[in-house]
Each structure stands twice: as structure tokens, then as C-alpha cells.
Amino acid sequence: MKDGIELAKDELQAAGWNVDVNYQDDGALSSRTITAVNFLKTQGVSLIIGPTWSAQAAAAKSVLESNEMVAYSPGGWSAVMGGSSPSLFFGTSLKLVDLQAIKQVLSNERGKAKTGLIICSEDPWGVAHQVEYERILKSLGINILGEESFVYGQEETTIPIILTKYKSRQPDVIITTGSTEGLAITVKTMQKLKINSTVLTTKEIVQAITWGLLPKGKLPFDIYYYSKNINDDFVARFKAKFHKTP
């Protein structure tokens, strides 16, 4: 995200704008988000790109409003926030989660999924996804064997317990959200328990492979992931400056 901000800064300066960027790292901790927002207010900042995620945006919502600041939360989701705010704009929504692609995977002739298991994080983000996943599975006539949840940071304990519970039932598809580390634990546990369900998840599964948390190579089950499309023009400009893909 920082590279994207630097690209925007350069392009705005080239167009005659006076742009000064003040970076603050909250470490995805809500308490640090609030501290950062208050600090930026003392520096005369009125426009913020961030907080990145919904939980931190929710924590900072009242502070942003009282400080009369405006923030764009790239990974924020208004459904998680419980509604809109005059101080917050969001980069993610239900429309940007490619539900149609999930439907296509589940209904294609290769899948023939009859049973499914939903595993989502135990927070507003996970609950919002869980509602949509449930709706999709039911619309396709897929029998939901269970809807389970976990707390971030406790996946190493919780995920094996959940999957062991459904080992004998072998769901045709497992649809899940999770952190990069958590999804790696899910895949490794499935291999260990010999659960060969098709997995539908988020792009963090790719990071799990890139970071070396999962080995490269063929798995005994299929994994599909979805992510938002990136504007082609932005990709071209980004590549030209940083010589890499965003």
C-alpha cells in the first residue's frame, strides 16, 4: 500500500499539488490506531489513507468524527462497521467480494458439491462473510454440515479441533476466511487428517505459499481463492515506477 501512496504522491506533485505524506504504523492494533489519529491531528493532518482494516477503522471512528477528519480505509467494510460515517470511506464491500465467482466454482461440473463446511473468524468481518457464504451454499442446494468460528491468534489450537470434528463426514467443500498463518494451518491440518475437500478462501492463501508457510507443489485437493480486480491502468503505472506487480 505504501508504494501505491508514493506513486499517487509523485503523480500529484507532477500535477502541481504540494503533497506531504506522514506515515504512522499502528501494527493493526486498535489502541495504536487511535494514538496515531490523534497525533496526526496535532500535525494538522485532515485526510488519512487508513486505517487499513475494518477493526481499526471501527475503533477510530468516533475519534475521526470528533476531530473532523476524513479517512479512506482500503480494507474497511461498512457492513462490518454497522453503517456509514461522514468521516469514513471504504475500499471494500459485498459487491467487491466476487460472490458470483464462488457460485461458479461451487456449481461447475467438476465440483458437484453436495455438502459444505463454513469456517470464519469470530469477529464482524468473519460474521459478514459467514452470512454471505451461507446464502450462497443454500441457494445452490448444498447441505451445510456446520458453521464454525475461530479467534485470530488461536488458529493453531482451534482449527485442528474444528477439522477433526468433521473428518468422518468429509465435506465436499470448505469455505473459509482467515489470516495467512491461519489458512496455512488449515491446509496442513487437512493434509494430516486426509480431508480432501475443495477449499474456497481469500487471497491470503497465496501469501502463505509465498512466505514459505506452505510448500509449493500439488495438493490432494483443490484450492480456489478470490481477490479484487486491480485497474489495468494503475497496474501499468505501478510497474513502470517500481518494476513489480502491485
PDB file of C-alpha atoms in Angstrom:
ATOM      1  CA  MET A   1       0.000   0.000   0.000  1.00  0.00           C
ATOM      2  CA  LYS A   2       2.897   2.340   0.754  1.00  0.00           C
ATOM      3  CA  ASP A   3       4.171   2.017  -2.811  1.00  0.00           C
ATOM      4  CA  GLY A   4       0.733   2.995  -4.110  1.00  0.00           C
ATOM      5  CA  ILE A   5       0.724   6.065  -1.883  1.00  0.00           C
ATOM      6  CA  GLU A   6       4.180   7.055  -3.116  1.00  0.00           C
ATOM      7  CA  LEU A   7       3.004   6.677  -6.714  1.00  0.00           C
ATOM      8  CA  ALA A   8      -0.011   8.896  -6.031  1.00  0.00           C
ATOM      9  CA  LYS A   9       2.233  11.444  -4.293  1.00  0.00           C
ATOM     10  CA  ASP A  10       4.585  11.646  -7.274  1.00  0.00           C
ATOM     11  CA  GLU A  11       1.723  11.988  -9.746  1.00  0.00           C
ATOM     12  CA  LEU A  12       0.001  14.703  -7.694  1.00  0.00           C
ATOM     13  CA  GLN A  13       3.247  16.635  -7.292  1.00  0.00           C
ATOM     14  CA  ALA A  14       3.805  16.384 -11.052  1.00  0.00           C
ATOM     15  CA  ALA A  15       0.354  17.918 -11.494  1.00  0.00           C
ATOM     16  CA  GLY A  16       1.300  20.862  -9.269  1.00  0.00           C
ATOM     17  CA  TRP A  17      -0.005  19.720  -5.876  1.00  0.00           C
ATOM     18  CA  ASN A  18       2.001  20.235  -2.691  1.00  0.00           C
ATOM     19  CA  VAL A  19       1.874  16.799  -1.049  1.00  0.00           C
ATOM     20  CA  ASP A  20       3.463  15.780   2.247  1.00  0.00           C
ATOM     21  CA  VAL A  21       2.935  12.201   3.496  1.00  0.00           C
ATOM     22  CA  ASN A  22       3.187  11.378   7.208  1.00  0.00           C
ATOM     23  CA  TYR A  23       3.371   7.601   7.746  1.00  0.00           C
ATOM     24  CA  GLN A  24       2.147   6.065  11.011  1.00  0.00           C
ATOM     25  CA  ASP A  25       2.290   2.306  11.677  1.00  0.00           C
ATOM     26  CA  ASP A  26      -0.429   1.046  14.028  1.00  0.00           C
ATOM     27  CA  GLY A  27       0.667  -2.589  13.755  1.00  0.00           C
ATOM     28  CA  ALA A  28      -3.010  -3.464  13.203  1.00  0.00           C
ATOM     29  CA  LEU A  29      -3.607  -2.661  16.894  1.00  0.00           C
ATOM     30  CA  SER A  30      -6.686  -0.530  17.564  1.00  0.00           C
ATOM     31  CA  SER A  31      -5.123   1.300  20.534  1.00  0.00           C
ATOM     32  CA  ARG A  32      -2.213   2.390  18.357  1.00  0.00           C
ATOM     33  CA  THR A  33      -4.630   3.440  15.603  1.00  0.00           C
ATOM     34  CA  ILE A  34      -6.347   5.884  17.953  1.00  0.00           C
ATOM     35  CA  THR A  35      -2.979   7.216  19.139  1.00  0.00           C
ATOM     36  CA  ALA A  36      -1.853   7.708  15.527  1.00  0.00           C
ATOM     37  CA  VAL A  37      -5.060   9.514  14.542  1.00  0.00           C
ATOM     38  CA  ASN A  38      -4.773  11.905  17.487  1.00  0.00           C
ATOM     39  CA  PHE A  39      -1.097  12.532  16.690  1.00  0.00           C
ATOM     40  CA  LEU A  40      -1.855  13.294  13.042  1.00  0.00           C
ATOM     41  CA  LYS A  41      -4.499  15.787  14.156  1.00  0.00           C
ATOM     42  CA  THR A  42      -1.831  17.696  16.113  1.00  0.00           C
ATOM     43  CA  GLN A  43       0.247  17.792  12.910  1.00  0.00           C
ATOM     44  CA  GLY A  44      -2.568  19.475  11.020  1.00  0.00           C
ATOM     45  CA  VAL A  45      -3.479  16.381   9.008  1.00  0.00           C
ATOM     46  CA  SER A  46      -7.132  16.225   7.972  1.00  0.00           C
ATOM     47  CA  LEU A  47      -7.089  13.453   5.338  1.00  0.00           C
ATOM     48  CA  ILE A  48      -5.918   9.910   6.130  1.00  0.00           C
ATOM     49  CA  ILE A  49      -5.382   6.837   3.946  1.00  0.00           C
ATOM     50  CA  GLY A  50      -6.139   4.181   6.525  1.00  0.00           C
ATOM     51  CA  PRO A  51      -6.743   2.555   8.909  1.00  0.00           C
ATOM     52  CA  THR A  52      -6.239  -0.407   6.615  1.00  0.00           C
ATOM     53  CA  TRP A  53      -8.667  -2.853   8.230  1.00  0.00           C
ATOM     54  CA  SER A  54     -12.259  -2.686   9.478  1.00  0.00           C
ATOM     55  CA  ALA A  55     -11.476  -3.387  13.133  1.00  0.00           C
ATOM     56  CA  GLN A  56      -9.053  -0.473  13.356  1.00  0.00           C
ATOM     57  CA  ALA A  57     -11.389   1.802  11.376  1.00  0.00           C
ATOM     58  CA  ALA A  58     -14.211   0.933  13.768  1.00  0.00           C
ATOM     59  CA  ALA A  59     -12.007   1.766  16.764  1.00  0.00           C
ATOM     60  CA  ALA A  60     -11.025   5.128  15.281  1.00  0.00           C
ATOM     61  CA  LYS A  61     -14.481   6.072  14.012  1.00  0.00           C
ATOM     62  CA  SER A  62     -15.553   8.312  16.899  1.00  0.00           C
ATOM     63  CA  VAL A  63     -12.091   9.905  17.142  1.00  0.00           C
ATOM     64  CA  LEU A  64     -12.098  10.732  13.438  1.00  0.00           C
ATOM     65  CA  GLU A  65     -15.567  12.251  13.721  1.00  0.00           C
ATOM     66  CA  SER A  66     -14.746  14.348  16.802  1.00  0.00           C
ATOM     67  CA  ASN A  67     -11.522  15.563  15.153  1.00  0.00           C
ATOM     68  CA  GLU A  68     -13.438  16.343  11.925  1.00  0.00           C
ATOM     69  CA  MET A  69     -11.019  14.229   9.923  1.00  0.00           C
ATOM     70  CA  VAL A  70     -11.698  12.134   6.827  1.00  0.00           C
ATOM     71  CA  ALA A  71     -10.231   8.657   6.335  1.00  0.00           C
ATOM     72  CA  TYR A  72     -10.209   6.166   3.475  1.00  0.00           C
ATOM     73  CA  SER A  73      -9.965   2.599   4.776  1.00  0.00           C
ATOM     74  CA  PRO A  74      -8.718   0.398   1.887  1.00  0.00           C
ATOM     75  CA  GLY A  75      -9.671  -2.906   3.540  1.00  0.00           C
ATOM     76  CA  GLY A  76     -12.570  -1.486   5.515  1.00  0.00           C
ATOM     77  CA  TRP A  77     -16.115  -2.700   5.026  1.00  0.00           C
ATOM     78  CA  SER A  78     -19.190  -0.655   6.006  1.00  0.00           C
ATOM     79  CA  ALA A  79     -21.157  -3.840   6.773  1.00  0.00           C
ATOM     80  CA  VAL A  80     -18.631  -4.615   9.489  1.00  0.00           C
ATOM     81  CA  MET A  81     -18.845  -1.082  10.847  1.00  0.00           C
ATOM     82  CA  GLY A  82     -22.610  -1.294  11.243  1.00  0.00           C
ATOM     83  CA  GLY A  83     -23.249   1.534   8.810  1.00  0.00           C
ATOM     84  CA  SER A  84     -21.728   4.625   7.269  1.00  0.00           C
ATOM     85  CA  SER A  85     -19.864   7.561   8.805  1.00  0.00           C
ATOM     86  CA  PRO A  86     -19.223  11.071   7.457  1.00  0.00           C
ATOM     87  CA  SER A  87     -15.563  10.565   8.367  1.00  0.00           C
ATOM     88  CA  LEU A  88     -15.003   7.164   6.733  1.00  0.00           C
ATOM     89  CA  PHE A  89     -14.893   5.939   3.155  1.00  0.00           C
ATOM     90  CA  PHE A  90     -14.393   2.244   2.478  1.00  0.00           C
ATOM     91  CA  GLY A  91     -12.458   0.350  -0.172  1.00  0.00           C
ATOM     92  CA  THR A  92     -14.261  -2.967   0.240  1.00  0.00           C
ATOM     93  CA  SER A  93     -17.890  -4.012   0.076  1.00  0.00           C
ATOM     94  CA  LEU A  94     -20.034  -7.072  -0.577  1.00  0.00           C
ATOM     95  CA  LYS A  95     -20.081  -6.113  -4.249  1.00  0.00           C
ATOM     96  CA  LEU A  96     -16.290  -6.330  -4.395  1.00  0.00           C
ATOM     97  CA  VAL A  97     -16.211  -9.810  -2.885  1.00  0.00           C
ATOM     98  CA  ASP A  98     -16.722 -11.863  -6.023  1.00  0.00           C
ATOM     99  CA  LEU A  99     -19.688 -13.909  -4.879  1.00  0.00           C
ATOM    100  CA  GLN A 100     -20.540 -14.855  -8.451  1.00  0.00           C
ATOM    101  CA  ALA A 101     -17.114 -16.447  -8.886  1.00  0.00           C
ATOM    102  CA  ILE A 102     -17.693 -18.501  -5.737  1.00  0.00           C
ATOM    103  CA  LYS A 103     -21.028 -19.656  -7.115  1.00  0.00           C
ATOM    104  CA  GLN A 104     -19.408 -20.644 -10.387  1.00  0.00           C
ATOM    105  CA  VAL A 105     -16.755 -22.760  -8.693  1.00  0.00           C
ATOM    106  CA  LEU A 106     -19.319 -24.475  -6.485  1.00  0.00           C
ATOM    107  CA  SER A 107     -21.712 -25.224  -9.303  1.00  0.00           C
ATOM    108  CA  ASN A 108     -19.277 -26.275 -12.023  1.00  0.00           C
ATOM    109  CA  GLU A 109     -19.470 -29.822 -13.284  1.00  0.00           C
ATOM    110  CA  ARG A 110     -16.132 -30.771 -11.714  1.00  0.00           C
ATOM    111  CA  GLY A 111     -17.173 -29.774  -8.214  1.00  0.00           C
ATOM    112  CA  LYS A 112     -20.556 -31.457  -7.779  1.00  0.00           C
ATOM    113  CA  ALA A 113     -20.526 -30.256  -4.192  1.00  0.00           C
ATOM    114  CA  LYS A 114     -23.348 -31.638  -2.065  1.00  0.00           C
ATOM    115  CA  THR A 115     -22.086 -30.777   1.408  1.00  0.00           C
ATOM    116  CA  GLY A 116     -20.183 -27.814   2.786  1.00  0.00           C
ATOM    117  CA  LEU A 117     -18.473 -26.510   5.906  1.00  0.00           C
ATOM    118  CA  ILE A 118     -18.109 -22.803   6.720  1.00  0.00           C
ATOM    119  CA  ILE A 119     -15.212 -21.640   8.910  1.00  0.00           C
ATOM    120  CA  CYS A 120     -14.888 -17.916   9.611  1.00  0.00           C
ATOM    121  CA  SER A 121     -13.147 -15.660  12.087  1.00  0.00           C
ATOM    122  CA  GLU A 122     -15.062 -14.729  15.213  1.00  0.00           C
ATOM    123  CA  ASP A 123     -15.321 -11.013  14.500  1.00  0.00           C
ATOM    124  CA  PRO A 124     -17.616  -8.686  12.479  1.00  0.00           C
ATOM    125  CA  TRP A 125     -15.576  -9.274   9.307  1.00  0.00           C
ATOM    126  CA  GLY A 126     -15.907 -13.037   9.641  1.00  0.00           C
ATOM    127  CA  VAL A 127     -19.605 -12.845  10.527  1.00  0.00           C
ATOM    128  CA  ALA A 128     -20.320 -10.678   7.475  1.00  0.00           C
ATOM    129  CA  HIS A 129     -18.614 -13.264   5.258  1.00  0.00           C
ATOM    130  CA  GLN A 130     -20.344 -16.129   7.018  1.00  0.00           C
ATOM    131  CA  VAL A 131     -23.766 -14.684   6.221  1.00  0.00           C
ATOM    132  CA  GLU A 132     -22.909 -14.451   2.527  1.00  0.00           C
ATOM    133  CA  TYR A 133     -21.301 -17.891   2.380  1.00  0.00           C
ATOM    134  CA  GLU A 134     -24.384 -19.410   3.994  1.00  0.00           C
ATOM    135  CA  ARG A 135     -26.634 -17.669   1.489  1.00  0.00           C
ATOM    136  CA  ILE A 136     -24.580 -18.947  -1.464  1.00  0.00           C
ATOM    137  CA  LEU A 137     -24.463 -22.558  -0.272  1.00  0.00           C
ATOM    138  CA  LYS A 138     -28.202 -22.610   0.418  1.00  0.00           C
ATOM    139  CA  SER A 139     -29.000 -21.059  -2.968  1.00  0.00           C
ATOM    140  CA  LEU A 140     -27.108 -23.919  -4.649  1.00  0.00           C
ATOM    141  CA  GLY A 141     -28.809 -26.581  -2.559  1.00  0.00           C
ATOM    142  CA  ILE A 142     -25.585 -27.514  -0.788  1.00  0.00           C
ATOM    143  CA  ASN A 143     -26.159 -29.052   2.642  1.00  0.00           C
ATOM    144  CA  ILE A 144     -24.268 -27.067   5.297  1.00  0.00           C
ATOM    145  CA  LEU A 145     -22.735 -29.557   7.718  1.00  0.00           C
ATOM    146  CA  GLY A 146     -21.669 -26.836  10.113  1.00  0.00           C
ATOM    147  CA  GLU A 147     -20.711 -23.198  10.637  1.00  0.00           C
ATOM    148  CA  GLU A 148     -17.648 -22.833  12.839  1.00  0.00           C
ATOM    149  CA  SER A 149     -15.616 -19.870  14.063  1.00  0.00           C
ATOM    150  CA  PHE A 150     -12.174 -19.163  15.490  1.00  0.00           C
ATOM    151  CA  VAL A 151     -10.375 -16.287  17.175  1.00  0.00           C
ATOM    152  CA  TYR A 152      -7.378 -14.784  15.387  1.00  0.00           C
ATOM    153  CA  GLY A 153      -4.187 -15.865  17.075  1.00  0.00           C
ATOM    154  CA  GLN A 154      -5.719 -19.109  18.324  1.00  0.00           C
ATOM    155  CA  GLU A 155      -5.909 -20.961  14.999  1.00  0.00           C
ATOM    156  CA  GLU A 156      -3.172 -23.429  15.890  1.00  0.00           C
ATOM    157  CA  THR A 157      -5.431 -24.825  18.622  1.00  0.00           C
ATOM    158  CA  THR A 158      -8.904 -24.188  17.231  1.00  0.00           C
ATOM    159  CA  ILE A 159      -8.597 -25.180  13.555  1.00  0.00           C
ATOM    160  CA  PRO A 160      -7.419 -28.795  14.235  1.00  0.00           C
ATOM    161  CA  ILE A 161     -10.309 -29.249  16.690  1.00  0.00           C
ATOM    162  CA  ILE A 162     -12.820 -27.998  14.118  1.00  0.00           C
ATOM    163  CA  LEU A 163     -11.475 -30.123  11.260  1.00  0.00           C
ATOM    164  CA  THR A 164     -11.195 -33.259  13.400  1.00  0.00           C
ATOM    165  CA  LYS A 165     -14.873 -32.826  14.224  1.00  0.00           C
ATOM    166  CA  TYR A 166     -15.783 -33.090  10.525  1.00  0.00           C
ATOM    167  CA  LYS A 167     -13.132 -35.590   9.402  1.00  0.00           C
ATOM    168  CA  SER A 168     -15.517 -38.556   9.209  1.00  0.00           C
ATOM    169  CA  ARG A 169     -18.114 -36.516   7.316  1.00  0.00           C
ATOM    170  CA  GLN A 170     -15.658 -35.305   4.631  1.00  0.00           C
ATOM    171  CA  PRO A 171     -17.457 -32.153   3.403  1.00  0.00           C
ATOM    172  CA  ASP A 172     -17.243 -31.677  -0.344  1.00  0.00           C
ATOM    173  CA  VAL A 173     -16.263 -28.049   0.098  1.00  0.00           C
ATOM    174  CA  ILE A 174     -14.799 -25.948   2.896  1.00  0.00           C
ATOM    175  CA  ILE A 175     -15.301 -22.206   2.515  1.00  0.00           C
ATOM    176  CA  THR A 176     -13.281 -20.071   4.903  1.00  0.00           C
ATOM    177  CA  THR A 177     -11.737 -16.735   5.767  1.00  0.00           C
ATOM    178  CA  GLY A 178      -8.561 -16.369   7.769  1.00  0.00           C
ATOM    179  CA  SER A 179      -5.134 -14.900   8.207  1.00  0.00           C
ATOM    180  CA  THR A 180      -2.168 -16.037   6.134  1.00  0.00           C
ATOM    181  CA  GLU A 181      -0.880 -18.116   9.035  1.00  0.00           C
ATOM    182  CA  GLY A 182      -4.345 -19.453   9.848  1.00  0.00           C
ATOM    183  CA  LEU A 183      -5.003 -20.633   6.308  1.00  0.00           C
ATOM    184  CA  ALA A 184      -1.637 -22.391   6.271  1.00  0.00           C
ATOM    185  CA  ILE A 185      -2.675 -24.218   9.442  1.00  0.00           C
ATOM    186  CA  THR A 186      -5.987 -25.165   7.811  1.00  0.00           C
ATOM    187  CA  VAL A 187      -4.307 -26.681   4.747  1.00  0.00           C
ATOM    188  CA  LYS A 188      -1.655 -28.531   6.765  1.00  0.00           C
ATOM    189  CA  THR A 189      -4.292 -29.940   9.126  1.00  0.00           C
ATOM    190  CA  MET A 190      -6.412 -31.098   6.191  1.00  0.00           C
ATOM    191  CA  GLN A 191      -3.402 -32.933   4.788  1.00  0.00           C
ATOM    192  CA  LYS A 192      -2.661 -34.530   8.147  1.00  0.00           C
ATOM    193  CA  LEU A 193      -6.272 -35.659   8.649  1.00  0.00           C
ATOM    194  CA  LYS A 194      -6.625 -36.660   4.974  1.00  0.00           C
ATOM    195  CA  ILE A 195      -9.564 -34.351   4.414  1.00  0.00           C
ATOM    196  CA  ASN A 196      -9.709 -33.857   0.661  1.00  0.00           C
ATOM    197  CA  SER A 197     -12.385 -31.168   0.466  1.00  0.00           C
ATOM    198  CA  THR A 198     -12.262 -28.419  -2.145  1.00  0.00           C
ATOM    199  CA  VAL A 199     -11.253 -25.184  -0.385  1.00  0.00           C
ATOM    200  CA  LEU A 200     -12.595 -21.734  -1.255  1.00  0.00           C
ATOM    201  CA  THR A 201     -10.863 -18.872   0.510  1.00  0.00           C
ATOM    202  CA  THR A 202      -9.247 -15.454   0.237  1.00  0.00           C
ATOM    203  CA  LYS A 203      -6.010 -14.338  -1.400  1.00  0.00           C
ATOM    204  CA  GLU A 204      -4.078 -14.790   1.846  1.00  0.00           C
ATOM    205  CA  ILE A 205      -3.618 -18.426   0.822  1.00  0.00           C
ATOM    206  CA  VAL A 206      -1.254 -17.199  -1.913  1.00  0.00           C
ATOM    207  CA  GLN A 207       0.752 -15.292   0.679  1.00  0.00           C
ATOM    208  CA  ALA A 208       1.024 -18.491   2.732  1.00  0.00           C
ATOM    209  CA  ILE A 209       2.829 -20.116  -0.194  1.00  0.00           C
ATOM    210  CA  THR A 210       4.914 -17.027  -0.991  1.00  0.00           C
ATOM    211  CA  TRP A 211       6.042 -16.745   2.632  1.00  0.00           C
ATOM    212  CA  GLY A 212       7.026 -20.410   2.723  1.00  0.00           C
ATOM    213  CA  LEU A 213       4.311 -21.398   5.200  1.00  0.00           C
ATOM    214  CA  LEU A 214       3.050 -23.931   2.672  1.00  0.00           C
ATOM    215  CA  PRO A 215       5.178 -25.963   0.263  1.00  0.00           C
ATOM    216  CA  LYS A 216       4.897 -25.334  -3.441  1.00  0.00           C
ATOM    217  CA  GLY A 217       3.523 -28.267  -5.354  1.00  0.00           C
ATOM    218  CA  LYS A 218       0.390 -30.259  -5.924  1.00  0.00           C
ATOM    219  CA  LEU A 219      -2.039 -30.882  -3.076  1.00  0.00           C
ATOM    220  CA  PRO A 220      -4.526 -33.775  -2.883  1.00  0.00           C
ATOM    221  CA  PHE A 221      -7.377 -31.254  -3.012  1.00  0.00           C
ATOM    222  CA  ASP A 222      -8.215 -28.105  -4.989  1.00  0.00           C
ATOM    223  CA  ILE A 223      -7.900 -24.607  -3.536  1.00  0.00           C
ATOM    224  CA  TYR A 224      -9.658 -21.621  -5.088  1.00  0.00           C
ATOM    225  CA  TYR A 225      -9.214 -18.059  -3.928  1.00  0.00           C
ATOM    226  CA  TYR A 226     -10.743 -14.747  -4.897  1.00  0.00           C
ATOM    227  CA  SER A 227      -9.479 -11.184  -4.808  1.00  0.00           C
ATOM    228  CA  LYS A 228     -10.473  -7.778  -6.118  1.00  0.00           C
ATOM    229  CA  ASN A 229      -9.501  -6.831  -9.667  1.00  0.00           C
ATOM    230  CA  ILE A 230      -6.935  -4.023  -9.942  1.00  0.00           C
ATOM    231  CA  ASN A 231      -7.371  -1.301 -12.551  1.00  0.00           C
ATOM    232  CA  ASP A 232      -5.200  -2.106 -15.601  1.00  0.00           C
ATOM    233  CA  ASP A 233      -4.029   1.496 -15.986  1.00  0.00           C
ATOM    234  CA  PHE A 234      -2.899   1.617 -12.352  1.00  0.00           C
ATOM    235  CA  VAL A 235      -1.041  -1.698 -12.762  1.00  0.00           C
ATOM    236  CA  ALA A 236       0.833  -0.309 -15.770  1.00  0.00           C
ATOM    237  CA  ARG A 237       1.818   2.887 -13.931  1.00  0.00           C
ATOM    238  CA  PHE A 238       2.850   0.937 -10.850  1.00  0.00           C
ATOM    239  CA  LYS A 239       5.030  -1.438 -12.866  1.00  0.00           C
ATOM    240  CA  ALA A 240       6.682   1.464 -14.659  1.00  0.00           C
ATOM    241  CA  LYS A 241       7.745   3.043 -11.359  1.00  0.00           C
ATOM    242  CA  PHE A 242       8.515   0.038  -9.140  1.00  0.00           C
ATOM    243  CA  HIS A 243       9.250  -2.690 -11.713  1.00  0.00           C
ATOM    244  CA  LYS A 244       6.932  -5.146  -9.970  1.00  0.00           C
ATOM    245  CA  THR A 245       3.256  -6.076  -9.942  1.00  0.00           C
ATOM    246  CA  PRO A 246       1.055  -4.497  -7.253  1.00  0.00           C
TER     247      PRO A 246
END
